[in-house]
Every structure is written in structure tokens, then in C-alpha cells.
Short mmCIF file of C-alpha atoms in Angstrom, two decimals:
data_model
loop_
_atom_site.label_atom_id
_atom_site.label_comp_id
_atom_site.label_asym_id
_atom_site.label_seq_id
_atom_site.Cartn_x
_atom_site.Cartn_y
_atom_site.Cartn_z
CA MET V 1 0.00 0.00 0.00
CA SER V 2 1.37 3.42 -0.97
CA TYR V 3 -0.16 5.67 1.65
CA GLU V 4 1.40 8.77 0.13
CA LYS V 5 -0.17 7.94 -3.23
CA LYS V 6 -3.60 7.56 -1.68
CA LEU V 7 -3.25 10.92 0.02
CA ASP V 8 -2.17 12.50 -3.28
CA GLU V 9 -5.17 10.99 -5.05
CA ALA V 10 -7.60 12.23 -2.41
CA LEU V 11 -6.23 15.77 -2.52
CA SER V 12 -5.99 15.78 -6.30
CA ARG V 13 -9.71 15.02 -6.57
CA LEU V 14 -10.49 18.15 -4.60
CA HIS V 15 -8.18 20.27 -6.74
CA GLU V 16 -9.68 18.89 -9.98
CA GLU V 17 -13.22 19.62 -8.82
CA GLY V 18 -12.28 23.10 -7.66
CA ARG V 19 -13.23 22.21 -4.08
CA TYR V 20 -9.81 22.33 -2.42
CA ARG V 21 -10.08 24.66 0.57
CA THR V 22 -7.40 27.18 1.39
CA PHE V 23 -6.95 29.03 4.66
CA ILE V 24 -6.55 32.79 4.54
CA ASP V 25 -4.15 33.92 7.27
CA ILE V 26 -5.73 36.99 8.82
CA GLU V 27 -5.08 38.94 12.00
CA ARG V 28 -8.04 40.70 13.54
CA LYS V 29 -7.27 44.14 14.95
CA ARG V 30 -8.60 44.83 18.43
CA GLY V 31 -11.26 47.49 18.28
CA GLN V 32 -11.20 47.64 14.47
CA PHE V 33 -13.43 44.70 13.44
CA PRO V 34 -14.42 44.02 10.64
CA HIS V 35 -11.00 45.26 9.51
CA ALA V 36 -8.07 42.87 9.66
CA THR V 37 -4.67 42.19 8.11
CA TRP V 38 -4.14 39.48 5.52
CA ARG V 39 -0.71 37.89 5.70
CA ARG V 40 0.26 36.42 2.35
CA GLU V 41 2.49 33.39 2.00
CA ASP V 42 5.30 35.62 0.65
CA GLY V 43 5.29 37.56 3.94
CA THR V 44 3.63 40.71 2.62
CA GLU V 45 0.54 42.16 4.27
CA GLN V 46 -2.68 43.74 3.02
CA PRO V 47 -5.57 45.33 4.92
CA VAL V 48 -8.87 43.52 4.38
CA THR V 49 -12.48 43.80 5.44
CA VAL V 50 -13.94 40.54 6.73
CA TRP V 51 -17.38 39.84 5.22
CA CYS V 52 -17.75 36.15 6.07
CA GLY V 53 -17.16 35.97 9.82
CA ASN V 54 -19.63 34.55 12.30
CA ASP V 55 -18.90 37.21 14.93
CA TYR V 56 -22.27 38.49 13.81
CA LEU V 57 -22.57 41.40 16.25
CA GLY V 58 -18.92 42.28 16.74
CA MET V 59 -19.06 41.14 20.38
CA GLY V 60 -15.60 39.61 20.12
CA GLN V 61 -14.32 43.20 20.26
CA HIS V 62 -16.72 44.57 22.90
CA PRO V 63 -14.77 46.40 25.64
CA GLU V 64 -16.79 44.85 28.48
CA VAL V 65 -16.22 41.35 27.11
CA LEU V 66 -12.49 41.97 26.81
CA SER V 67 -12.40 43.46 30.30
CA ALA V 68 -14.19 40.44 31.80
CA MET V 69 -11.75 38.10 30.09
CA GLY V 70 -8.77 40.13 31.26
CA ASP V 71 -10.00 40.11 34.85
CA ALA V 72 -10.55 36.34 34.75
CA LEU V 73 -7.13 35.77 33.24
CA GLN V 74 -5.44 37.71 36.00
CA ALA V 75 -7.52 36.00 38.66
CA THR V 76 -7.25 32.37 37.51
CA GLY V 77 -4.58 31.96 34.85
CA ALA V 78 -4.92 30.47 31.38
CA GLY V 79 -6.61 27.05 31.44
CA SER V 80 -9.22 25.22 33.50
CA GLY V 81 -6.84 22.47 34.54
CA GLY V 82 -9.11 19.51 33.93
CA THR V 83 -12.40 18.03 32.85
CA ARG V 84 -15.61 19.27 34.42
CA ASN V 85 -15.61 16.15 36.59
CA ILE V 86 -12.00 16.52 37.73
CA SER V 87 -11.11 20.03 38.88
CA GLY V 88 -12.36 21.79 35.74
CA THR V 89 -15.59 23.28 37.12
CA THR V 90 -15.17 26.84 38.39
CA VAL V 91 -17.40 29.69 39.48
CA TYR V 92 -17.03 31.04 35.94
CA HIS V 93 -18.51 27.88 34.40
CA LYS V 94 -21.40 27.82 36.85
CA ALA V 95 -22.12 31.53 36.28
CA LEU V 96 -22.14 31.03 32.52
CA GLU V 97 -24.49 28.05 32.73
CA ALA V 98 -26.82 30.12 34.92
CA GLU V 99 -26.82 32.93 32.33
CA LEU V 100 -27.64 30.45 29.56
CA ALA V 101 -30.44 28.78 31.52
CA ASP V 102 -31.96 32.20 32.18
CA LEU V 103 -31.56 33.21 28.53
CA HIS V 104 -33.59 30.21 27.32
CA GLY V 105 -36.03 29.96 30.22
CA LYS V 106 -34.78 26.50 31.19
CA GLU V 107 -33.90 24.99 34.55
CA THR V 108 -30.24 24.63 33.67
CA ALA V 109 -27.65 24.51 30.90
CA LEU V 110 -24.61 22.39 30.16
CA LEU V 111 -21.39 23.73 28.61
CA PHE V 112 -19.36 21.98 25.93
CA THR V 113 -16.16 22.96 24.15
CA SER V 114 -18.12 23.78 20.98
CA ALA V 115 -21.66 23.67 19.64
CA TYR V 116 -20.51 20.88 17.31
CA ILE V 117 -19.51 18.77 20.30
CA ALA V 118 -22.70 19.72 22.14
CA ASN V 119 -24.81 18.42 19.24
CA ASP V 120 -22.68 15.35 18.63
CA ALA V 121 -22.38 14.36 22.29
CA THR V 122 -26.00 14.98 23.19
CA LEU V 123 -27.63 13.35 20.17
CA SER V 124 -25.33 10.33 20.35
CA THR V 125 -26.13 9.91 24.06
CA LEU V 126 -29.91 10.22 24.06
CA PRO V 127 -30.60 6.60 22.94
CA LYS V 128 -28.71 5.44 26.06
CA LEU V 129 -31.21 7.40 28.11
CA PHE V 130 -34.28 6.42 26.08
CA PRO V 131 -33.82 2.86 24.73
CA GLY V 132 -35.48 2.39 21.37
CA LEU V 133 -35.43 6.12 20.65
CA ILE V 134 -36.28 7.13 17.07
CA ILE V 135 -34.78 10.45 15.94
CA TYR V 136 -36.47 12.40 13.16
CA SER V 137 -33.92 14.68 11.52
CA ASP V 138 -34.37 17.50 9.02
CA ALA V 139 -32.53 16.72 5.78
CA LEU V 140 -30.48 19.93 6.01
CA ASN V 141 -29.43 19.63 9.63
CA HIS V 142 -25.86 20.62 10.44
CA ALA V 143 -23.09 18.04 10.10
CA SER V 144 -22.70 17.90 13.90
CA MET V 145 -26.31 16.81 14.31
CA ILE V 146 -26.03 14.28 11.50
CA GLU V 147 -22.86 12.83 13.02
CA GLY V 148 -24.37 12.56 16.49
CA ILE V 149 -27.47 10.82 15.14
CA ARG V 150 -25.37 8.52 12.96
CA ARG V 151 -23.17 7.43 15.85
CA ASN V 152 -25.85 6.79 18.41
CA GLY V 153 -26.75 3.32 17.19
CA GLY V 154 -30.45 4.04 17.31
CA GLN V 155 -33.11 4.42 14.67
CA LYS V 156 -33.36 7.53 12.54
CA ARG V 157 -35.76 9.00 10.03
CA VAL V 158 -34.83 11.88 7.71
CA PHE V 159 -37.65 14.19 6.69
CA ARG V 160 -37.51 16.53 3.71
CA HIS V 161 -36.26 19.98 4.61
CA ASN V 162 -38.91 21.96 6.51
CA ASP V 163 -41.57 19.54 5.20
CA VAL V 164 -43.95 19.17 8.12
CA GLY V 165 -46.24 16.91 6.07
CA HIS V 166 -43.45 14.46 5.42
CA LEU V 167 -42.48 14.55 9.11
CA ARG V 168 -46.07 13.73 10.05
CA GLU V 169 -46.06 10.74 7.70
CA LEU V 170 -42.88 9.38 9.27
CA LEU V 171 -44.14 9.88 12.81
CA ALA V 172 -47.47 8.24 12.03
CA ALA V 173 -45.77 5.20 10.47
CA ASP V 174 -43.83 4.30 13.63
CA ASP V 175 -44.88 2.54 16.82
CA PRO V 176 -46.89 5.08 18.84
CA LEU V 177 -45.31 3.75 22.04
CA ALA V 178 -41.69 4.16 20.84
CA PRO V 179 -39.77 7.13 22.31
CA LYS V 180 -39.26 9.84 19.70
CA LEU V 181 -37.25 13.01 19.21
CA ILE V 182 -37.44 15.61 16.44
CA ALA V 183 -34.13 17.39 15.70
CA PHE V 184 -34.11 20.56 13.61
CA GLU V 185 -32.74 24.10 13.38
CA SER V 186 -34.23 27.54 13.80
CA ILE V 187 -32.10 29.15 11.04
CA TYR V 188 -30.29 27.08 8.43
CA SER V 189 -26.96 28.75 7.91
CA MET V 190 -26.37 28.34 4.19
CA ASP V 191 -29.72 29.57 2.80
CA GLY V 192 -30.76 31.56 5.85
CA ASP V 193 -34.25 30.06 5.98
CA PHE V 194 -36.25 29.48 9.16
CA GLY V 195 -37.44 26.17 10.56
CA PRO V 196 -41.21 25.77 11.22
CA ILE V 197 -40.79 25.63 15.00
CA GLU V 198 -44.43 25.96 16.02
CA GLU V 199 -45.68 23.37 13.53
CA ILE V 200 -43.01 20.90 14.63
CA CYS V 201 -43.86 21.49 18.28
CA ASP V 202 -47.51 20.76 17.45
CA LEU V 203 -46.50 17.44 15.89
CA ALA V 204 -44.31 16.65 18.88
CA ASP V 205 -47.29 17.16 21.18
CA GLU V 206 -49.51 15.02 18.98
CA PHE V 207 -47.04 12.14 18.71
CA ASP V 208 -45.51 12.44 22.21
CA ALA V 209 -42.04 13.32 20.90
CA LEU V 210 -39.22 15.33 22.42
CA THR V 211 -37.95 18.38 20.54
CA TYR V 212 -34.30 19.32 19.93
CA LEU V 213 -33.71 22.76 18.41
CA ASP V 214 -30.35 24.04 17.17
CA GLU V 215 -30.35 27.84 17.61
CA VAL V 216 -26.66 28.31 16.74
CA HIS V 217 -27.28 30.96 14.07
CA ALA V 218 -29.97 32.74 16.07
CA VAL V 219 -28.88 33.08 19.70
CA GLY V 220 -27.95 36.64 20.57
CA MET V 221 -29.58 37.96 17.40
CA TYR V 222 -33.31 37.16 17.66
CA GLY V 223 -35.83 37.63 20.44
CA PRO V 224 -36.17 40.51 22.91
CA ARG V 225 -33.20 39.23 24.96
CA GLY V 226 -31.32 37.33 22.27
CA GLY V 227 -32.74 33.93 23.19
CA GLY V 228 -33.18 33.02 19.51
CA VAL V 229 -36.05 32.51 17.10
CA ALA V 230 -37.90 30.38 19.66
CA GLU V 231 -37.87 33.33 22.07
CA ARG V 232 -38.93 35.73 19.31
CA ASP V 233 -41.91 33.48 18.55
CA GLY V 234 -42.79 32.75 22.19
CA LEU V 235 -42.05 29.04 21.87
CA MET V 236 -39.12 28.35 24.19
CA ASP V 237 -41.29 26.58 26.76
CA ARG V 238 -42.37 24.06 24.11
CA LEU V 239 -38.82 22.90 23.35
CA ASP V 240 -37.17 20.19 25.40
CA ILE V 241 -33.53 20.79 24.42
CA ILE V 242 -32.03 23.93 22.89
CA ASN V 243 -28.52 23.89 21.45
CA GLY V 244 -26.51 27.07 21.03
CA THR V 245 -23.04 28.47 20.49
CA LEU V 246 -20.88 31.03 22.25
CA GLY V 247 -18.66 31.50 19.21
CA LYS V 248 -20.94 33.39 16.83
CA ALA V 249 -23.19 36.23 18.02
CA PHE V 250 -21.65 36.11 21.50
CA GLY V 251 -18.20 36.47 19.96
CA VAL V 252 -16.24 34.09 22.20
CA HIS V 253 -16.03 30.28 22.09
CA GLY V 254 -17.88 27.15 23.20
CA GLY V 255 -21.29 25.51 22.94
CA TYR V 256 -24.09 24.35 25.19
CA ILE V 257 -27.48 22.78 25.62
CA ALA V 258 -30.26 24.22 27.76
CA ALA V 259 -32.95 21.91 29.11
CA SER V 260 -34.51 20.56 32.27
CA ALA V 261 -32.26 19.85 35.24
CA LYS V 262 -32.82 16.10 34.85
CA MET V 263 -32.05 16.14 31.13
CA CYS V 264 -28.80 18.04 31.59
CA ASP V 265 -27.83 15.86 34.54
CA ALA V 266 -28.36 12.71 32.50
CA VAL V 267 -26.38 14.01 29.51
CA ARG V 268 -23.64 15.20 31.86
CA SER V 269 -23.46 11.75 33.42
CA TYR V 270 -23.51 9.66 30.23
CA ALA V 271 -21.99 11.67 27.36
CA PRO V 272 -18.32 10.81 26.66
CA GLY V 273 -17.98 14.08 24.74
CA PHE V 274 -18.64 15.90 28.00
CA ILE V 275 -17.07 13.58 30.54
CA PHE V 276 -13.66 13.14 28.91
CA THR V 277 -13.01 16.65 27.56
CA THR V 278 -11.05 19.42 29.27
CA SER V 279 -13.48 22.18 30.16
CA LEU V 280 -13.49 25.65 28.68
CA PRO V 281 -10.85 27.99 30.13
CA PRO V 282 -12.34 30.24 32.83
CA VAL V 283 -11.27 33.28 30.82
CA VAL V 284 -13.50 32.11 27.93
CA ALA V 285 -16.43 31.41 30.25
CA ALA V 286 -16.10 34.86 31.80
CA GLY V 287 -16.12 36.57 28.41
CA ALA V 288 -19.10 34.59 27.17
CA ALA V 289 -21.10 35.32 30.32
CA ALA V 290 -20.37 39.03 29.95
CA SER V 291 -21.43 38.97 26.30
CA ILE V 292 -24.72 37.24 27.12
CA ARG V 293 -25.48 39.73 29.91
CA ILE V 294 -24.84 42.65 27.56
CA LEU V 295 -26.95 41.27 24.72
CA LYS V 296 -29.90 40.50 26.96
CA THR V 297 -30.56 44.26 27.05
CA ASP V 298 -28.99 45.45 23.77
CA GLN V 299 -31.91 45.37 21.36
CA VAL V 300 -30.41 48.29 19.42
CA ARG V 301 -27.50 46.15 18.29
CA ARG V 302 -29.88 43.44 17.10
CA GLU V 303 -31.95 45.98 15.17
CA GLN V 304 -28.83 47.43 13.55
CA HIS V 305 -27.76 43.94 12.53
CA GLN V 306 -31.06 43.20 10.82
CA ALA V 307 -31.05 46.61 9.15
CA GLN V 308 -27.59 46.02 7.69
CA ALA V 309 -28.67 42.66 6.31
CA ARG V 310 -31.76 44.17 4.69
CA ILE V 311 -29.72 46.98 3.13
CA LEU V 312 -27.09 44.63 1.72
CA LYS V 313 -29.71 42.30 0.23
CA MET V 314 -31.58 45.22 -1.32
CA ARG V 315 -28.41 46.64 -2.88
CA LEU V 316 -27.22 43.30 -4.25
CA LYS V 317 -30.68 42.60 -5.66
CA SER V 318 -30.61 45.97 -7.40
CA LEU V 319 -27.50 44.78 -9.26
CA GLY V 320 -29.37 41.73 -10.48
CA LEU V 321 -27.29 39.30 -8.43
CA PRO V 322 -28.91 35.93 -7.62
CA ILE V 323 -29.22 36.12 -3.85
CA ILE V 324 -31.33 34.00 -1.52
CA ASP V 325 -33.52 36.03 0.82
CA HIS V 326 -35.56 34.29 3.50
CA GLY V 327 -35.67 37.31 5.78
CA SER V 328 -32.78 36.34 8.05
CA HIS V 329 -29.39 38.00 8.51
CA ILE V 330 -27.58 35.60 6.16
CA VAL V 331 -26.89 36.85 2.61
CA PRO V 332 -25.94 34.08 0.13
CA VAL V 333 -25.03 34.99 -3.46
CA ILE V 334 -25.33 31.90 -5.66
CA VAL V 335 -22.49 31.39 -8.15
CA GLY V 336 -23.22 27.76 -9.05
CA ASP V 337 -19.73 26.53 -9.88
CA PRO V 338 -16.85 25.77 -7.48
CA VAL V 339 -14.09 27.07 -9.75
CA HIS V 340 -15.88 30.33 -10.48
CA THR V 341 -16.76 30.79 -6.81
CA LYS V 342 -13.12 30.45 -5.82
CA GLN V 343 -12.01 32.82 -8.59
CA LEU V 344 -14.52 35.44 -7.53
CA SER V 345 -13.44 35.10 -3.90
CA ASP V 346 -9.77 35.42 -4.89
CA MET V 347 -10.40 38.56 -6.94
CA LEU V 348 -12.38 40.19 -4.16
CA LEU V 349 -9.47 39.56 -1.81
CA GLU V 350 -6.60 40.44 -4.14
CA ASP V 351 -8.10 43.42 -5.94
CA TYR V 352 -10.49 44.92 -3.42
CA GLY V 353 -9.32 43.81 0.03
CA ILE V 354 -12.64 42.06 0.69
CA TYR V 355 -12.49 38.66 2.36
CA VAL V 356 -15.40 36.28 1.76
CA GLN V 357 -14.74 32.56 1.74
CA PRO V 358 -16.19 30.40 -1.08
CA ILE V 359 -18.78 27.85 0.08
CA ASN V 360 -18.68 24.61 -1.89
CA PHE V 361 -19.85 20.98 -1.68
CA PRO V 362 -20.31 19.20 0.72
CA THR V 363 -21.31 22.24 2.79
CA VAL V 364 -23.88 23.04 0.11
CA PRO V 365 -25.27 20.86 -2.74
CA ARG V 366 -23.36 20.77 -6.01
CA GLY V 367 -24.54 23.48 -8.37
CA THR V 368 -25.38 25.87 -5.51
CA GLU V 369 -21.83 27.01 -4.69
CA ARG V 370 -21.91 30.50 -3.28
CA LEU V 371 -20.42 33.45 -1.52
CA ARG V 372 -22.04 33.87 1.88
CA PHE V 373 -21.93 37.41 3.28
CA THR V 374 -22.56 38.14 6.95
CA PRO V 375 -23.11 41.87 7.50
CA SER V 376 -22.88 43.14 11.05
CA PRO V 377 -23.63 46.37 12.94
CA VAL V 378 -19.97 47.33 12.56
CA HIS V 379 -20.00 47.09 8.76
CA GLY V 380 -20.63 50.76 8.08
CA PRO V 381 -21.63 52.65 4.91
CA ARG V 382 -18.03 52.81 3.71
CA GLU V 383 -17.57 49.04 3.93
CA MET V 384 -20.98 48.42 2.38
CA ASP V 385 -20.30 50.76 -0.54
CA ALA V 386 -16.93 49.13 -1.22
CA LEU V 387 -18.45 45.64 -1.27
CA VAL V 388 -21.33 46.58 -3.57
CA ARG V 389 -19.00 48.36 -6.01
CA ALA V 390 -16.65 45.39 -6.07
CA MET V 391 -19.43 42.88 -6.69
CA ASP V 392 -20.89 45.04 -9.44
CA ALA V 393 -17.53 45.40 -11.17
CA LEU V 394 -16.59 41.73 -10.97
CA TRP V 395 -19.99 40.35 -11.87
CA SER V 396 -20.45 42.72 -14.81
CA HIS V 397 -17.05 43.27 -16.36
CA CYS V 398 -14.52 40.58 -15.44
CA ALA V 399 -13.86 37.28 -17.19
CA LEU V 400 -16.39 35.84 -14.78
CA ASN V 401 -19.22 37.68 -16.52
CA ARG V 402 -22.72 37.46 -15.21
CA ALA V 403 -23.98 35.04 -17.86
CA GLU V 404 -21.12 32.61 -17.24
CA LEU V 405 -21.52 32.70 -13.48
CA SER V 406 -25.28 32.18 -13.67
CA ALA V 407 -25.01 29.25 -16.12
#
């Protein structure tokens, strides 16, 4: 066996399909987000504006968040020193879990090192707690949910994306006495569409199923206190488990679930992804807790965020660009070809100092490759104007002309 040859073949396939992913080395500037410095491989530097980050509200640069992290660093040092079970639970972790439980109106919350791990660990553990559990999963659920469901050894059913009728058919076809759980998202990150939360909760009540909602792309940004789409729609009390992240709107790092005390206690006690992982550093927990506290009362920032998204979509539509608009903060521009998407991304970076990463298969289906823009309250008129001018110039006049890109 030539292992090197196999690796070459695997990587070559990605290059040939135009799907090979490159990392752009950027350095964020404290207090200057969304501006950063791009460090090229030849050692030269160029200022760039980041248009694809998930620090949706700029909270990773908020002075109070940075101050809380600095205070915790000086008080405790760098790391947590262990797993949550062995010396890695601190007052900072407990305070953060209390903030999260309050945010979602649940009895308690449970921290993980990322939202990916929170989904994977929880969904792979639930069949241990409910033998015979059947999980009904939306077809466009995040990879972390798919992986957790795949690994759990239990039964699964995949319903067509946001198709409540198909979900009903699947629920009705199974043993009415079997334990059931419906796993779905509030906002799907690639198209920016919303999940039918209320309708799914109605089905869960009818068929005696638990509900598991991923609010990763909504927490901090929707609802009167940033509790997510379920809070906005007055539905948090109807959801059994809510998953969220601390690394997007809250601007720090980590993930969690919020649920009943018994549910969190059971997951804590049985999930290897929780038990055997070093806990978040106290400095991270302190920053995340501060960010949540701030956003619980900062409705102005949420309104500015939505306004910026609406403005960008309106301006890109006026250029005739094929964008997807489901009313959320996510702004996808469909290119439809991996090579062209990468070329367009490269030209935006090289010629205009605009950084937006190409999104290709398997993140999105083939033929729907795209640039995914994430405007924030700190993307001002100057940054918006520069982006719109660049997109207009490249789409209209470059070798990647509009007809070719839309083919």
C-alpha cells in the first residue's frame, strides 16, 4: 500500500473539482473589526475587510467582554486544569451556565467545548437514556447533528427539509409507544431560511415526541433578549432541548445545551464528549457570560444587525445578483460553480481587500456554490459601498461575466 499515493489521489480530486479549501491567514485588529490584516504566503501584508465571519454582532471586540476576560485571566490563569468532573468546574462555568439557563427559560444549561460537540455528544447519548429512541432529523441539519445521530446506534428517520407533512407521515408510520425526538434548526446557515418551529412542536405534542432545536445561528440575534427565534416566537417553553453556540453572536467560544435539570444531569453523566473533555478555560467562560449579559438588554445592536442585512440584500438585488432572501441575517449569493466561486473570492481579496470565503460541496449541494456574506452592525456605509461596487464590477465586467456565473 502506498499511503502517500492515496493521500495525493484524495487531494488531487479536490483540486480537480475546484473544491480544495485554502486558509486565509488573517489577524483581527482589536477594536477595528471588521477590519483585519491578511498575511500572504510571501510575507507581505494587506488590509482587508472581513465579510464572512460569524462574529455576527462584533461582540468579540466589545470592551466589556475583553475586560471580563482580562480580569478572569489575571484571577485564575490560562486554562481550566481539567475536565468538568475533575477540577475543571469553576465559578465562571457555573455563572455562565446560569446565564444560559436564564436566557432560554430553562432549569439549567450544560457547557461543551463547541456547539458541534454539544450536538454530537447529546444526540449520540440520548438513545442510552431512552432505549429504542427514534430520531427524526431535518434533511439539512448541520453536520454535527447528522454525526451525532449517525453514531448513536439508534433508529433515525430523515424528513424533507422543513416539510412538516413528510415529518407527520414518518411519525405516524412508527410505533406510537416508541420514544421519539425531532431534531431541527431555527435558522439554516447556508440559505438563511427558518425552521417551522411551532408546527413541529404541534407534531411533537400530537405524537408524544421530544424536541431538539439548534439555535446556533440565532442566539444573541433574535428575540427581545437574544434567546433566539424560539424566544422571538414565544415558543421556548415548548422545546425540550435547545442547542446554542458562544462562538458566533456572542463572539467568544464554546457551545451548550439548555434543558430541564434532569435532562442536563443525564447528559452530563452519560456523554463521553462531555465527561472526557477538558473544560473551557475560565477566561472564555467569563467573556461569554459578559457577552450574554450585555446582549440581553442590547436590542439596538440586534436591530442594527437586521437593518444592515436588509440593506445589503436590497443593494445586491438591485445589481441583479442571484441572492437568496428568506428574511434572516444571512446573505448568500449563488455562483453555481466551485471554480468560479473560488475565482470570484480570490479577486475580491486580491483586488479589493474584501475577504469572503467560497462555500462549496459538501457544505452546500453541487450546483449551488456560493459566496455567503454576513453583514454586522460594525460594517458601516463605507464598507458596504466598497463591497457593492466590487461585486458590481466583478460580476459585470470581469472574465467571470454574469452570464457565465449564472449558467
